[in-house]
Backbone as JSON Lines, residues from 0, in Angstrom:
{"i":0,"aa":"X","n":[67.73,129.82,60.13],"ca":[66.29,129.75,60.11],"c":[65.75,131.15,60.24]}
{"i":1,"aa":"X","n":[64.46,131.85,59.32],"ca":[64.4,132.77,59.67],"c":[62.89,133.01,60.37]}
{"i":2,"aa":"X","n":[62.05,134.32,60.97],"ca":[61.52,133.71,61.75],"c":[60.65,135.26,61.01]}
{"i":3,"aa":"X","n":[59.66,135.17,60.89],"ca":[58.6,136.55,60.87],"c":[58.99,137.25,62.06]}
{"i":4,"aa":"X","n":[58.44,138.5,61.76],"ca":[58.61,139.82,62.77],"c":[57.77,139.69,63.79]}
{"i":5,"aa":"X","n":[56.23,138.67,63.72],"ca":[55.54,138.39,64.79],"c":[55.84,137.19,65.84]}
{"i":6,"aa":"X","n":[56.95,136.5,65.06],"ca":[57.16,135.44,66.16],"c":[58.1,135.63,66.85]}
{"i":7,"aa":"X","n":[57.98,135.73,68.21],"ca":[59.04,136.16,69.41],"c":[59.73,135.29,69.84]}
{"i":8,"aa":"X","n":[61.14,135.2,69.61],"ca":[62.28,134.48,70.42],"c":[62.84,134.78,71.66]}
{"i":9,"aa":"X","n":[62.9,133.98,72.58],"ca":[63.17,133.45,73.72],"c":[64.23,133.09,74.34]}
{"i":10,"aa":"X","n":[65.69,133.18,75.04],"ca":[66.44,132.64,75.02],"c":[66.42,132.63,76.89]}
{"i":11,"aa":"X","n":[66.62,131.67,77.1],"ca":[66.68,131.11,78.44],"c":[68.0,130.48,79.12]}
{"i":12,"aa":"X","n":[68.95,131.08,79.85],"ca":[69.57,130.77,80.22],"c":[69.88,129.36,81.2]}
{"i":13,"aa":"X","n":[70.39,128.26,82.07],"ca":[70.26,127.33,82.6],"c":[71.54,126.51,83.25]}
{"i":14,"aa":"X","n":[72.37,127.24,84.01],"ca":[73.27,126.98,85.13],"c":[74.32,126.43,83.8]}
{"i":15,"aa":"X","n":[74.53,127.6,82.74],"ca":[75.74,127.2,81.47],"c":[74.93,126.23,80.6]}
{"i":16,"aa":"X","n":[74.07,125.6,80.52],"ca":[73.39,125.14,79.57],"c":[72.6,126.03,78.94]}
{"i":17,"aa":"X","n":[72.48,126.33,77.54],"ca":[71.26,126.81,77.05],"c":[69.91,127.01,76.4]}
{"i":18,"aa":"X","n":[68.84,127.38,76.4],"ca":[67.72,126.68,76.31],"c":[67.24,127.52,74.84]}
{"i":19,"aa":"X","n":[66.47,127.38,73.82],"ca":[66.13,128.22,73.01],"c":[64.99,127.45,72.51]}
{"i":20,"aa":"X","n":[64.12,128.5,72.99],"ca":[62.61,128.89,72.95],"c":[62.01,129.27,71.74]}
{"i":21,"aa":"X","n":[61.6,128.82,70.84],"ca":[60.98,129.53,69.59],"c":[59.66,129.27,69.31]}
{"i":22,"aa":"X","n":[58.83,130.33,69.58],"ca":[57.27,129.98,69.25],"c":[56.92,130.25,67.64]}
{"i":23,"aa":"X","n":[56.2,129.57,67.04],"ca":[55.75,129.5,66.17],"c":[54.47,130.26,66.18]}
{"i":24,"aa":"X","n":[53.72,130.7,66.85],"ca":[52.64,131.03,66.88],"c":[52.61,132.33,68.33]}
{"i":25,"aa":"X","n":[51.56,133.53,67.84],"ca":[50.88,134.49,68.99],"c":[50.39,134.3,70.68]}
{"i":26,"aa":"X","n":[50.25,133.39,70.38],"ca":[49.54,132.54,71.71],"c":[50.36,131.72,72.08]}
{"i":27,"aa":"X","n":[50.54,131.5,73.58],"ca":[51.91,130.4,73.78],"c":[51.2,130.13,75.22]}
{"i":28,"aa":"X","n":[51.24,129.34,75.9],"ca":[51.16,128.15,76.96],"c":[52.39,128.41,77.78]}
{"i":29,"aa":"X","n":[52.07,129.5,78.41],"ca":[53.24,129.8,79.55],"c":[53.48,128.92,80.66]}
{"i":30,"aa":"X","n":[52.29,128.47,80.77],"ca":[52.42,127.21,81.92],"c":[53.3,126.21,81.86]}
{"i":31,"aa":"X","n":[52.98,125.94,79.98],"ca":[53.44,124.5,79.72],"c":[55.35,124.73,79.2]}
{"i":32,"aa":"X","n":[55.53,125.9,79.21],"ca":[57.19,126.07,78.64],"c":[57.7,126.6,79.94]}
{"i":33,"aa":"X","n":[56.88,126.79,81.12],"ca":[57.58,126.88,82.29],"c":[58.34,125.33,83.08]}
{"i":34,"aa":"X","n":[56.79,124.44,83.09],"ca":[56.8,123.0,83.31],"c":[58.43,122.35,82.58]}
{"i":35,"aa":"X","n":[57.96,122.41,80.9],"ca":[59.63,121.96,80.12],"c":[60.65,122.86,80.42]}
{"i":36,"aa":"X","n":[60.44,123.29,81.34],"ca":[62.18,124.55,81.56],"c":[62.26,123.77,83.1]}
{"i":37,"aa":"X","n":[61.43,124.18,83.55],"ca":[61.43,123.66,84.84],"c":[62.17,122.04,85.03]}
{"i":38,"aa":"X","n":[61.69,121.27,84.17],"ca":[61.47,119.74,84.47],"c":[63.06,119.83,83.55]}
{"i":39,"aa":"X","n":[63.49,120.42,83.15],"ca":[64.92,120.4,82.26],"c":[66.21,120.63,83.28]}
{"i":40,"aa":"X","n":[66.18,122.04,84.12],"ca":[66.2,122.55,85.13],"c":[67.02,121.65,86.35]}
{"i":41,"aa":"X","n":[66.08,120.8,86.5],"ca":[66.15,119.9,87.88],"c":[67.06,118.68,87.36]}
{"i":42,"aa":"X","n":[66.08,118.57,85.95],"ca":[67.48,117.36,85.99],"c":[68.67,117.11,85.57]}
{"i":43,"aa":"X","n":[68.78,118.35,84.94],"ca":[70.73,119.27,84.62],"c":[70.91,119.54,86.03]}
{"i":44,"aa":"X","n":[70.22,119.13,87.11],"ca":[71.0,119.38,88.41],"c":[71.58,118.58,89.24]}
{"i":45,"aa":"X","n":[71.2,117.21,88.45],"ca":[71.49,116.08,89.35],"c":[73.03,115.7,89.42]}
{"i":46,"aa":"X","n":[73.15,115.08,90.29],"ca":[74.8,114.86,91.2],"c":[74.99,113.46,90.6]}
{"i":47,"aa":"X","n":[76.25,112.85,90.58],"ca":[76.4,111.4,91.15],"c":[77.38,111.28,91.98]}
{"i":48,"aa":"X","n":[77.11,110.92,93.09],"ca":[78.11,110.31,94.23],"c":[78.7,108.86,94.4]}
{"i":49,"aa":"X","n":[80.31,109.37,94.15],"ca":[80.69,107.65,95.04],"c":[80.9,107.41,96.32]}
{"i":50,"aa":"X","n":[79.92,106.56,96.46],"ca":[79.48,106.28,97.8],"c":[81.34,106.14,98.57]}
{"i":51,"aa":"X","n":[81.93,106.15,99.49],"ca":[83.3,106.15,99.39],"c":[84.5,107.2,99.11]}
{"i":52,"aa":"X","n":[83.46,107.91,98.53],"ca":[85.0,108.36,97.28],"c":[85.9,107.84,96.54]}
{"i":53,"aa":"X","n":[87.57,107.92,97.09],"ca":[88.31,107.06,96.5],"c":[88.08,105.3,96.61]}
{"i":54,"aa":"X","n":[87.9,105.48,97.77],"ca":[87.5,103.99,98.89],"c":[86.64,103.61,98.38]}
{"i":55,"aa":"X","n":[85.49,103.63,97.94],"ca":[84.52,103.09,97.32],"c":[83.65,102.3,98.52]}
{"i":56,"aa":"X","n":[82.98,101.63,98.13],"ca":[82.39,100.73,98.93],"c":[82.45,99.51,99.6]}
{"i":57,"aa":"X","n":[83.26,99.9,100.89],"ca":[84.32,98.71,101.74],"c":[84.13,99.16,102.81]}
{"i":58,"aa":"X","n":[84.6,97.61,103.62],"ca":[84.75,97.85,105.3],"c":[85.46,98.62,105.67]}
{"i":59,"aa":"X","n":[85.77,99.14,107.1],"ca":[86.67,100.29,107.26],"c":[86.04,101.47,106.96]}
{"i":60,"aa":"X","n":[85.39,102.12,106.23],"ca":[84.89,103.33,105.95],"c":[83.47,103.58,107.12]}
{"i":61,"aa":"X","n":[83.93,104.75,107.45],"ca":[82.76,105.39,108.45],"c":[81.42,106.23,107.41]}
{"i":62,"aa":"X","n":[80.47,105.47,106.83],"ca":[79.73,106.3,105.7],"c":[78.79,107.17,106.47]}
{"i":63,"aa":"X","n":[78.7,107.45,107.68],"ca":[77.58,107.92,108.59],"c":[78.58,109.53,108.32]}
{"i":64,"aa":"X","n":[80.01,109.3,108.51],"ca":[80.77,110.46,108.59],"c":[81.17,110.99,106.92]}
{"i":65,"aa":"X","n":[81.06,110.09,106.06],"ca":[80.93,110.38,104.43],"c":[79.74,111.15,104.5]}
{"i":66,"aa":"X","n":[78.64,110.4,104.98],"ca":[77.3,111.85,104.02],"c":[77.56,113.34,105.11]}
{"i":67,"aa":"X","n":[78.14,113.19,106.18],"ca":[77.76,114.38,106.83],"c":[78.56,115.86,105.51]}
{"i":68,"aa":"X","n":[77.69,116.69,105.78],"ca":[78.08,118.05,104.75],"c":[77.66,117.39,103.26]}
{"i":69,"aa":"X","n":[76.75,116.64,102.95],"ca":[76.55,116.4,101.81],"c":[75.26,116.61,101.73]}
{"i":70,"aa":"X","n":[74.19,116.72,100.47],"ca":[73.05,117.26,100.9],"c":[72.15,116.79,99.57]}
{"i":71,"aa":"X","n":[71.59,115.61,99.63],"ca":[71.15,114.67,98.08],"c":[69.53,115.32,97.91]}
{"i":72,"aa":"X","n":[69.42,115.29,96.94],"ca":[68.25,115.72,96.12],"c":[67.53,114.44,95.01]}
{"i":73,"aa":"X","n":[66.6,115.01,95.03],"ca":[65.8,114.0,93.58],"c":[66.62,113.93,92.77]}
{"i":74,"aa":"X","n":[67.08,112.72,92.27],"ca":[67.44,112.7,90.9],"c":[68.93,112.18,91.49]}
{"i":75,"aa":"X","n":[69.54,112.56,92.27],"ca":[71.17,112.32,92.16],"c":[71.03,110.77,92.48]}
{"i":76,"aa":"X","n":[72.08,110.59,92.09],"ca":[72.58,108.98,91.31],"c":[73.73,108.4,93.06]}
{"i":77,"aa":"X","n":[73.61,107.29,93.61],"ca":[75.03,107.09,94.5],"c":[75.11,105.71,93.47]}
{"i":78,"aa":"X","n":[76.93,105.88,93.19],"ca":[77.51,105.09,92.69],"c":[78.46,104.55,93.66]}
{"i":79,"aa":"X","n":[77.94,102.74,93.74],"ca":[78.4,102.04,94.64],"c":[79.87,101.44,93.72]}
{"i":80,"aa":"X","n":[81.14,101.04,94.12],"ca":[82.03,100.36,93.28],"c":[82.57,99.32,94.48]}
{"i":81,"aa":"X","n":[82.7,98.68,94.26],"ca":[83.54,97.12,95.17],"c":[83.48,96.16,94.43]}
{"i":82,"aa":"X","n":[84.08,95.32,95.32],"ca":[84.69,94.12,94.63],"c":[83.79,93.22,94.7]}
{"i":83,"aa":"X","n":[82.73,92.57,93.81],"ca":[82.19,91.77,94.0],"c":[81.98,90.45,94.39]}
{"i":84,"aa":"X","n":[83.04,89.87,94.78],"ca":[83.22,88.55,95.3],"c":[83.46,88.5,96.75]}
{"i":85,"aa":"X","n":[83.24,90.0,97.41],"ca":[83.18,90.69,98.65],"c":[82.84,91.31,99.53]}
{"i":86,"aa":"X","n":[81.71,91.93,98.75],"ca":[80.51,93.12,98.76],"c":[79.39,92.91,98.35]}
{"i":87,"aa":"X","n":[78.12,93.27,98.48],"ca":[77.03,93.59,98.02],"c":[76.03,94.66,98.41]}
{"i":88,"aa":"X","n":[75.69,95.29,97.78],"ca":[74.7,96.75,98.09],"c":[73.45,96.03,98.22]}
{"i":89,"aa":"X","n":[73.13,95.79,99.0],"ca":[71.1,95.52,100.12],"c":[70.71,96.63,100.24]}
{"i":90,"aa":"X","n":[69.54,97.27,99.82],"ca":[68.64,97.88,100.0],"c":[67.47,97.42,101.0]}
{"i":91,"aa":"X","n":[67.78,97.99,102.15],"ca":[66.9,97.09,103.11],"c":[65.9,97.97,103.95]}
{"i":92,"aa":"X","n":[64.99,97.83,104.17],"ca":[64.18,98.35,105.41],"c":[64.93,99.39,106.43]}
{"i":93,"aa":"X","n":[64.51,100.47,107.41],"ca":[65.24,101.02,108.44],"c":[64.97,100.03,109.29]}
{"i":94,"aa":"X","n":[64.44,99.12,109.6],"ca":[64.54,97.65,110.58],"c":[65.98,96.66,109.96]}
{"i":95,"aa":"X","n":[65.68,96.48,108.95],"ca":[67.23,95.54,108.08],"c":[68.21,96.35,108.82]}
{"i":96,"aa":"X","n":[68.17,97.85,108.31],"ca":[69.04,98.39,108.88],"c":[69.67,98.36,110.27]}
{"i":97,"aa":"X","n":[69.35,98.9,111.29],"ca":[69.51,98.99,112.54],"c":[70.27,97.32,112.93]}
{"i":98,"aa":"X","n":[69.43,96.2,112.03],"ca":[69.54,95.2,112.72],"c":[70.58,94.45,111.77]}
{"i":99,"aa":"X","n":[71.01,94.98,110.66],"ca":[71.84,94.4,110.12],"c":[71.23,92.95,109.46]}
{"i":100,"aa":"X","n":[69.99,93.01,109.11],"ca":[69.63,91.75,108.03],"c":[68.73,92.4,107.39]}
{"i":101,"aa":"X","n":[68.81,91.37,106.36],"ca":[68.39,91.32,104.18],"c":[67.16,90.6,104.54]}
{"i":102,"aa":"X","n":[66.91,90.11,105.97],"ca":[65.54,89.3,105.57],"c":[64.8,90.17,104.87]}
{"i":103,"aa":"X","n":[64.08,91.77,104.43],"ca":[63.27,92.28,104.28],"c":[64.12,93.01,102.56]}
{"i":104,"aa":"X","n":[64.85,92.42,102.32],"ca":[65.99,93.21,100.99],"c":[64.68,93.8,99.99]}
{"i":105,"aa":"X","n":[65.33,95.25,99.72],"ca":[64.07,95.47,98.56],"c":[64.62,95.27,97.52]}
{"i":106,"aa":"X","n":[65.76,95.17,97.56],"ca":[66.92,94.93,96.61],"c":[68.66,94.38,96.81]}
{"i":107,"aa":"X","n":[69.2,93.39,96.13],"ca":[70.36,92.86,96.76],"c":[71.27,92.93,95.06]}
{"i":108,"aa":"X","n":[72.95,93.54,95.31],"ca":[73.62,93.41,93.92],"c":[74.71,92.86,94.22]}
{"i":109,"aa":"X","n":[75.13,92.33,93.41],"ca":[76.75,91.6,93.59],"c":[77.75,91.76,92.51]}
{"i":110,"aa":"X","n":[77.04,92.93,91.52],"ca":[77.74,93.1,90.21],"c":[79.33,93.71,90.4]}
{"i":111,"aa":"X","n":[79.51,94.46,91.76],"ca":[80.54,95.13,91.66],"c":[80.39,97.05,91.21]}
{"i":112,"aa":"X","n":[79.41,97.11,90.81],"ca":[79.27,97.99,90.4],"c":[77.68,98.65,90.22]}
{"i":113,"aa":"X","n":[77.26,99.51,91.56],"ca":[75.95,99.54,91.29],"c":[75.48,100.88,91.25]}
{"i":114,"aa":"X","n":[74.94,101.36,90.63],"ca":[74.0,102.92,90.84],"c":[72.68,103.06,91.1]}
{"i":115,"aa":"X","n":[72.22,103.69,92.35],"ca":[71.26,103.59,92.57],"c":[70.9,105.28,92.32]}
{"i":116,"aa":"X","n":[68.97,105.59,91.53],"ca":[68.94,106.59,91.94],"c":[67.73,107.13,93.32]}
{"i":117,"aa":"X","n":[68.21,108.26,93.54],"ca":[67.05,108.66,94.47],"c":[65.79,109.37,93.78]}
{"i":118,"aa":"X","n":[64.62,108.8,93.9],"ca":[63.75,108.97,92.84],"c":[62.51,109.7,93.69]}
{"i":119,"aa":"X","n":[62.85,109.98,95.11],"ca":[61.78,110.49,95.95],"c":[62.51,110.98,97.25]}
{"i":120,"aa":"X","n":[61.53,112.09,98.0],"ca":[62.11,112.48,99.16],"c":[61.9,111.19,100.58]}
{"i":121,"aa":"X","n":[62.83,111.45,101.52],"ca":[62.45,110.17,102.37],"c":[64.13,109.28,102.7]}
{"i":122,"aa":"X","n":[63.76,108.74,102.96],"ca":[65.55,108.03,104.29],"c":[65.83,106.52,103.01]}
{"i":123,"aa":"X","n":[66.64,106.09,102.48],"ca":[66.7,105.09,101.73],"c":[68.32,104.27,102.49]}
{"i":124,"aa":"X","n":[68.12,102.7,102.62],"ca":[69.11,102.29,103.89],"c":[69.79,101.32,102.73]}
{"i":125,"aa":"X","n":[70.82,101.28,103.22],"ca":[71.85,100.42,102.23],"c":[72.82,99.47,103.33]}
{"i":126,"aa":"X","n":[72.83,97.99,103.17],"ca":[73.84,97.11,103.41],"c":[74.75,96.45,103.08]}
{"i":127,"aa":"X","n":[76.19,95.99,103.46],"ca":[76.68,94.89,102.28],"c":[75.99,93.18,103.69]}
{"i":128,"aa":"X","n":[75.8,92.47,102.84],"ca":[75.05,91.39,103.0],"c":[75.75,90.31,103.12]}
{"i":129,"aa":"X","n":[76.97,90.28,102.95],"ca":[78.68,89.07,103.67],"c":[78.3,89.38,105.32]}
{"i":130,"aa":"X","n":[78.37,88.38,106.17],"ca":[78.6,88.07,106.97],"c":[79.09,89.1,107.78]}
{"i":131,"aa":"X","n":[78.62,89.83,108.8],"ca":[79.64,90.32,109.4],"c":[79.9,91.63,109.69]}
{"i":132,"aa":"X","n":[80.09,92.46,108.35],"ca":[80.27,93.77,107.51],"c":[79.3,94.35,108.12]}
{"i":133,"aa":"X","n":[78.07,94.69,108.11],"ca":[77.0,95.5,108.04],"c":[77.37,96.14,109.59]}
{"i":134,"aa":"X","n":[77.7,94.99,110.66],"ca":[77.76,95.17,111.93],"c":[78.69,95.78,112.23]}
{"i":135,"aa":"X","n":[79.72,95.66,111.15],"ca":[81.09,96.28,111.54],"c":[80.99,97.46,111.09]}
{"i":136,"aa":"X","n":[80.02,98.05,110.37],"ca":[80.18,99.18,109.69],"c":[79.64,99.45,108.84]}
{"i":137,"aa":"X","n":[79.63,98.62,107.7],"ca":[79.38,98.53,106.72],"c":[77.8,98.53,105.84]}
{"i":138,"aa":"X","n":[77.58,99.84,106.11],"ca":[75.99,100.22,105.63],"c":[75.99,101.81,105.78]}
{"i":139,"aa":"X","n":[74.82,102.44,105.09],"ca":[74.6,103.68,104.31],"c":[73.16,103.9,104.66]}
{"i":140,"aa":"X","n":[73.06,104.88,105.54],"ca":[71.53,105.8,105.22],"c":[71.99,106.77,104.53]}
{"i":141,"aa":"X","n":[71.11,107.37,103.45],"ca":[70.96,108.75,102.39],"c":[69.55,109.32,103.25]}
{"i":142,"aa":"X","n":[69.14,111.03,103.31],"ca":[67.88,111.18,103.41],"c":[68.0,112.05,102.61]}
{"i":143,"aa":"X","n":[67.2,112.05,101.8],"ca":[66.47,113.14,100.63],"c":[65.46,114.03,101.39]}
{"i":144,"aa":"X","n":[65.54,115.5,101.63],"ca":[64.75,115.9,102.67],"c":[63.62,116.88,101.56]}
{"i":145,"aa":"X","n":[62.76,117.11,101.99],"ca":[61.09,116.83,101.18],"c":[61.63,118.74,100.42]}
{"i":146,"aa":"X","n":[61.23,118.84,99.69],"ca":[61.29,119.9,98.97],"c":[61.51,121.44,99.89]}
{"i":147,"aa":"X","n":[62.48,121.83,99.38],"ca":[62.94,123.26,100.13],"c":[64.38,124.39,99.12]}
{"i":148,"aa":"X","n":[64.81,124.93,100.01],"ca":[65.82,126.03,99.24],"c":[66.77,125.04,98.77]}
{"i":149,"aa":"X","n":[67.01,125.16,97.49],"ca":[67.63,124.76,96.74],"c":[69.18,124.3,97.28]}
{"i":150,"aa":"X","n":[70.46,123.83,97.48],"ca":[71.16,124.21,98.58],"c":[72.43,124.38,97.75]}
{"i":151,"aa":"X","n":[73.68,125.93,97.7],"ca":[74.72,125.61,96.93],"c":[75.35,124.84,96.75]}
{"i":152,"aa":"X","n":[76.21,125.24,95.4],"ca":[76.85,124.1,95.26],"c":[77.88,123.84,96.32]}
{"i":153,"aa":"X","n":[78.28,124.2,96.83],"ca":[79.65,124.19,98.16],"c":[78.87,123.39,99.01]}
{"i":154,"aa":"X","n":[77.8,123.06,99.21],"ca":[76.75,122.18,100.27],"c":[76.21,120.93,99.77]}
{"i":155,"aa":"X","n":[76.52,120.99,98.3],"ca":[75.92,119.42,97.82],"c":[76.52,118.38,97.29]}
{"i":156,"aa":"X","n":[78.28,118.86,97.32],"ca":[79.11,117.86,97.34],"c":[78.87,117.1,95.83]}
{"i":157,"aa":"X","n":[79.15,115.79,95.88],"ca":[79.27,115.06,94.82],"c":[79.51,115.75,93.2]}
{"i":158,"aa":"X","n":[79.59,114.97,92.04],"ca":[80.03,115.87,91.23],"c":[78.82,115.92,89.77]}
{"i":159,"aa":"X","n":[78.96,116.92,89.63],"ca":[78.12,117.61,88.14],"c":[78.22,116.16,87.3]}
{"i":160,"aa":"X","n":[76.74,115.63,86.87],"ca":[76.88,114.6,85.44],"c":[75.6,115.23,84.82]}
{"i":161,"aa":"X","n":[75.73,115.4,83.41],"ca":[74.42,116.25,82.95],"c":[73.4,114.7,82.95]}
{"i":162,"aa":"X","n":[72.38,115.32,83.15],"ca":[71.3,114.62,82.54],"c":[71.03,114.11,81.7]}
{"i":163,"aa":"X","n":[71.1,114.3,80.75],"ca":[70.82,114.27,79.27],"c":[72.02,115.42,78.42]}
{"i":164,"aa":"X","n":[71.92,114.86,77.16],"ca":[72.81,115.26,76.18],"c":[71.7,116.48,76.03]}
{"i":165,"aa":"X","n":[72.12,116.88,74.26],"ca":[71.4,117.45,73.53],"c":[70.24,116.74,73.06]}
{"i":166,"aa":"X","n":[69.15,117.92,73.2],"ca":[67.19,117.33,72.75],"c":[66.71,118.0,72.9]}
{"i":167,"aa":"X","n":[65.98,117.82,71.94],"ca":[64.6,118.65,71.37],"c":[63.38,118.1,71.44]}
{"i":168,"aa":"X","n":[62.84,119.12,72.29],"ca":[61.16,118.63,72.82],"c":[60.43,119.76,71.72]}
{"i":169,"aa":"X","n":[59.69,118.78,71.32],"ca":[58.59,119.86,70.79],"c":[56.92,119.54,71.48]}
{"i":170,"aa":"X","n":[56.4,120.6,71.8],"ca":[55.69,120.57,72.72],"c":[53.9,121.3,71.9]}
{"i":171,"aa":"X","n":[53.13,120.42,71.48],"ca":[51.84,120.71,70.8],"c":[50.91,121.48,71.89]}
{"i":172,"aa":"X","n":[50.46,122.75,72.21],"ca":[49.32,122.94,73.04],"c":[48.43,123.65,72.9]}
{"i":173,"aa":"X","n":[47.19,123.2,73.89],"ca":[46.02,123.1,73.62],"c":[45.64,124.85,72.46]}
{"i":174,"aa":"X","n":[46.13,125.35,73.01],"ca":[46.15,126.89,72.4],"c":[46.3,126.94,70.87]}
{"i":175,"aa":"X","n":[47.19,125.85,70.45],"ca":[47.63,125.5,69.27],"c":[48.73,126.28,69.01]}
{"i":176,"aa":"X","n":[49.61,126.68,69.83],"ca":[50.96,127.35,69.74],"c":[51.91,126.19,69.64]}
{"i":177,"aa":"X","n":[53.23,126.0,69.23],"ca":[53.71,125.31,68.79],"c":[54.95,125.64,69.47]}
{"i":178,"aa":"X","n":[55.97,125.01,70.15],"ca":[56.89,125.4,71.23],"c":[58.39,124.57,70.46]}
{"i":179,"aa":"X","n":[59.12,124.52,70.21],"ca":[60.42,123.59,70.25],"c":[61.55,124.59,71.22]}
{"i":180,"aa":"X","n":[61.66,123.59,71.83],"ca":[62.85,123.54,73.41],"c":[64.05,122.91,72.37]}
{"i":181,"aa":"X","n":[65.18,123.67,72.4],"ca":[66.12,122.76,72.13],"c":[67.32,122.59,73.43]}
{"i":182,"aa":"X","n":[67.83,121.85,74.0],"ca":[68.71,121.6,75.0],"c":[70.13,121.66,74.77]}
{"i":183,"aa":"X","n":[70.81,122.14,75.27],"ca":[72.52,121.33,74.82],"c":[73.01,121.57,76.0]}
């Protein structure tokens, strides 16, 4: 593609992903190609965790001593795995919690296989809902703590899943500059 001598290319680097910026036009909306870098950014950053690790999601596991040194953000994914004819992930109240009942469930799964994401900062409580389990152990607080220093990777545990593939945003603004973001 070739580009006139007045239109300025852009290349933006992005934790090994790369971003390429091409304005079509003099005038460009710095705000608005900060926002699409930005909002690209965060969510090439997201984690997914198994809740467990190898163990997955079963009695016996201390998960209070699983999240310690782990450190969840917007966007990261916990991937629950158990056996479903044995388990179930409750999403319950910090009252469900403590007390070990679904009366208040914001959510109950039995698929065997569940992913939940964290979609906000704030404490989110998890139970399995068999008889018994929750009391014995068997339940999960996550806290997503409200926006701050970013934290390395050696501190946030779980493992790299991109966000999204390859895409192209093209972005119309008010200025009438013409933006295409391409992602990979």
């Amino acid at each position: 593609m070739q580009h006139s001598k007045s239109t300025p290319r852009v290349a933006v680097s992005l934790g090994g992903s790369e971003a390429r910026i091409i304005m079509a036009a003099n005038k460009l909306s710095l705000v608005a190609v900060l926002v699409v870098v930005a909002s690209y950014a965060a969510l090439s950053s997201a984690r997914t965790f198994t809740v467990g690790d190898d163990q997955g999601w079963m009695s016996g596991i201390d998960y209070t001593d699983w999240t310690t040194g782990k450190t969840f953000a917007v966007g990261d994914k916990l991937r629950f795995s158990y056996g479903s004819q044995y388990h179930t992930v409750t999403e319950v109240s910090k009252s469900g919690y403590y007390t070990c009942s679904a009366n208040d469930a914001l959510s109950d799964d039995t698929s065997g296989w569940t992913v939940v994401t964290l979609t906000a900062p704030g404490t989110r409580y998890f139970i399995c809902n068999i008889p018994g389990l929750c009391s014995s152990g068997m339940k999960l607080s996550v806290t997503v703590p409200e926006s701050g220093p970013v934290p390395s990777e050696a501190t946030r545990g779980g493992t790299l899943v991109p966000a999204m593939g390859s895409v192209v945003v093209v972005v119309a603004v008010a200025t009438g500059a013409l933006i295409k973001l391409a992602l990979f």
